[in-house]
């Protein structure tokens, strides 16, 4: 059996370059191509050179249809609109599609469910082992503590991040809600300003910080009477997300079409 041929969407971006670096360091896979939007200055550039590893003879294209017909999987950290479009093409090509993009609307989420009837889609707000373990622990702790423990989720990212709260913060909020047996949509508080009154019982609060070059910090606080429990993950580099995404692309090769998460990939779904 030959190497698994993987393509990278958003190949010229920070995450795309990090993914290419990890692919070049991983046995059993090969960099099979890169995608960028039409007009991008990265079109025609060698992916190895973009990743700082020297030329590898594989260049970036703006033709996803042709590229996806020749690969086994696509790793995609782009935009919601682009990811939905690529999911449809992945379904046509019957390949694995690993999606690390965040900020999807309910309608876009339904589009992934439709594409997953034919594609193997691994979709997660965060691809790192540590964060997915944090999600599992958050669900467990929330299930053990009563409403006398208030839940607050604090996240910080670099100044260029465009969505808030982060996809990871929302993953943590959903895990906390699942642990409590409630709906996040009904319990979430995303903004506080002015005279807000007392904190609603059972609320799951979010605080969003942006600045500098922070890769990603997330803390889940359980604040109870006279004590506080905090679960924290701090990302040191984008490589942890890239490694998780590559692991997911390899894992998905042997799976049936469907919509999966990193909890499935890492075997944490039942924790």
Tab-separated table of C-alpha atoms in Angstrom, residues 88-190:
chain	number	residue	atom	x	y	z
A	88	UNK	CA	-19.403	19.234	-1.312
A	89	UNK	CA	-16.411	18.499	-3.556
A	90	UNK	CA	-15.012	16.002	-1.038
A	91	UNK	CA	-18.364	14.206	-1.087
A	92	UNK	CA	-18.232	14.004	-4.889
A	93	UNK	CA	-14.658	12.684	-4.762
A	94	UNK	CA	-15.476	10.269	-1.879
A	95	UNK	CA	-12.400	11.353	0.097
A	96	UNK	CA	-11.652	12.271	3.707
A	97	UNK	CA	-12.150	15.918	4.651
A	98	UNK	CA	-10.622	17.198	7.904
A	99	UNK	CA	-12.134	20.550	8.884
A	100	UNK	CA	-10.557	22.799	11.514
A	101	UNK	CA	-12.442	25.910	10.385
A	102	UNK	CA	-14.798	27.504	12.929
A	103	UNK	CA	-17.657	30.017	12.940
A	104	UNK	CA	-20.280	28.050	10.973
A	105	UNK	CA	-23.940	29.034	10.829
A	106	UNK	CA	-26.691	26.446	11.537
A	107	UNK	CA	-27.359	26.223	7.795
A	108	UNK	CA	-23.692	25.549	7.089
A	109	UNK	CA	-23.639	22.857	9.786
A	110	UNK	CA	-26.510	21.117	7.973
A	111	UNK	CA	-24.500	21.247	4.744
A	112	UNK	CA	-21.757	19.200	6.419
A	113	UNK	CA	-24.305	16.636	7.554
A	114	UNK	CA	-25.445	16.280	3.943
A	115	UNK	CA	-21.885	15.993	2.594
A	116	UNK	CA	-21.045	13.362	5.222
A	117	UNK	CA	-23.398	10.920	3.544
A	118	UNK	CA	-20.636	10.383	0.972
A	119	UNK	CA	-17.453	11.864	2.507
A	120	UNK	CA	-15.597	10.963	5.676
A	121	UNK	CA	-15.628	14.311	7.464
A	122	UNK	CA	-13.721	14.925	10.684
A	123	UNK	CA	-14.804	18.322	11.965
A	124	UNK	CA	-13.708	19.925	15.215
A	125	UNK	CA	-13.279	23.379	16.680
A	126	UNK	CA	-9.871	22.247	17.919
A	127	UNK	CA	-7.659	19.385	16.756
A	128	UNK	CA	-5.238	19.071	19.678
A	129	UNK	CA	-5.143	16.107	22.040
A	130	UNK	CA	-4.950	18.383	25.087
A	131	UNK	CA	-7.987	20.457	24.186
A	132	UNK	CA	-10.115	17.414	23.408
A	133	UNK	CA	-9.116	15.918	26.746
A	134	UNK	CA	-10.126	19.252	28.325
A	135	UNK	CA	-13.526	18.976	26.615
A	136	UNK	CA	-14.038	15.463	28.017
A	137	UNK	CA	-12.995	16.568	31.512
A	138	UNK	CA	-15.295	19.605	31.340
A	139	UNK	CA	-18.267	17.393	30.517
A	140	UNK	CA	-17.416	15.042	33.390
A	141	UNK	CA	-16.858	17.765	35.999
A	142	UNK	CA	-20.066	19.569	34.973
A	143	UNK	CA	-21.994	16.340	35.439
A	144	UNK	CA	-20.650	15.948	38.992
A	145	UNK	CA	-21.127	19.501	40.263
A	146	UNK	CA	-24.513	21.085	40.954
A	147	UNK	CA	-25.770	24.523	39.924
A	148	UNK	CA	-24.197	26.045	43.016
A	149	UNK	CA	-21.034	25.963	40.876
A	150	UNK	CA	-21.185	28.720	38.237
A	151	UNK	CA	-19.501	27.909	34.917
A	152	UNK	CA	-17.399	30.518	33.118
A	153	UNK	CA	-15.279	29.948	30.004
A	154	UNK	CA	-12.412	32.354	29.326
A	155	UNK	CA	-10.464	32.288	26.055
A	156	UNK	CA	-7.702	34.389	24.525
A	157	UNK	CA	-6.316	34.374	20.991
A	158	UNK	CA	-4.084	36.486	18.776
A	159	UNK	CA	-5.286	39.843	17.525
A	160	UNK	CA	-6.048	38.533	13.997
A	161	UNK	CA	-8.685	35.963	14.988
A	162	UNK	CA	-12.019	36.918	13.426
A	163	UNK	CA	-14.655	34.821	15.258
A	164	UNK	CA	-15.705	35.069	18.898
A	165	UNK	CA	-16.135	33.127	21.055
A	166	UNK	CA	-13.616	30.723	19.591
A	167	UNK	CA	-14.721	27.373	18.242
A	168	UNK	CA	-12.876	25.747	21.132
A	169	UNK	CA	-14.708	27.866	23.705
A	170	UNK	CA	-17.996	26.798	22.145
A	171	UNK	CA	-16.888	23.147	22.263
A	172	UNK	CA	-16.213	23.590	25.970
A	173	UNK	CA	-19.551	25.325	26.501
A	174	UNK	CA	-21.410	22.493	24.771
A	175	UNK	CA	-19.513	19.937	26.876
A	176	UNK	CA	-20.460	21.763	30.072
A	177	UNK	CA	-24.098	21.962	28.961
A	178	UNK	CA	-24.140	18.264	28.083
A	179	UNK	CA	-22.695	17.428	31.485
A	180	UNK	CA	-25.447	19.446	33.138
A	181	UNK	CA	-28.132	18.011	30.856
A	182	UNK	CA	-29.166	21.456	29.575
A	183	UNK	CA	-29.165	23.365	26.288
A	184	UNK	CA	-26.225	25.697	25.677
A	185	UNK	CA	-28.479	27.890	23.512
A	186	UNK	CA	-30.707	28.503	26.529
A	187	UNK	CA	-27.957	28.906	29.132
A	188	UNK	CA	-25.152	30.744	27.293
A	189	UNK	CA	-24.259	34.340	28.207
A	190	UNK	CA	-21.894	35.776	25.602
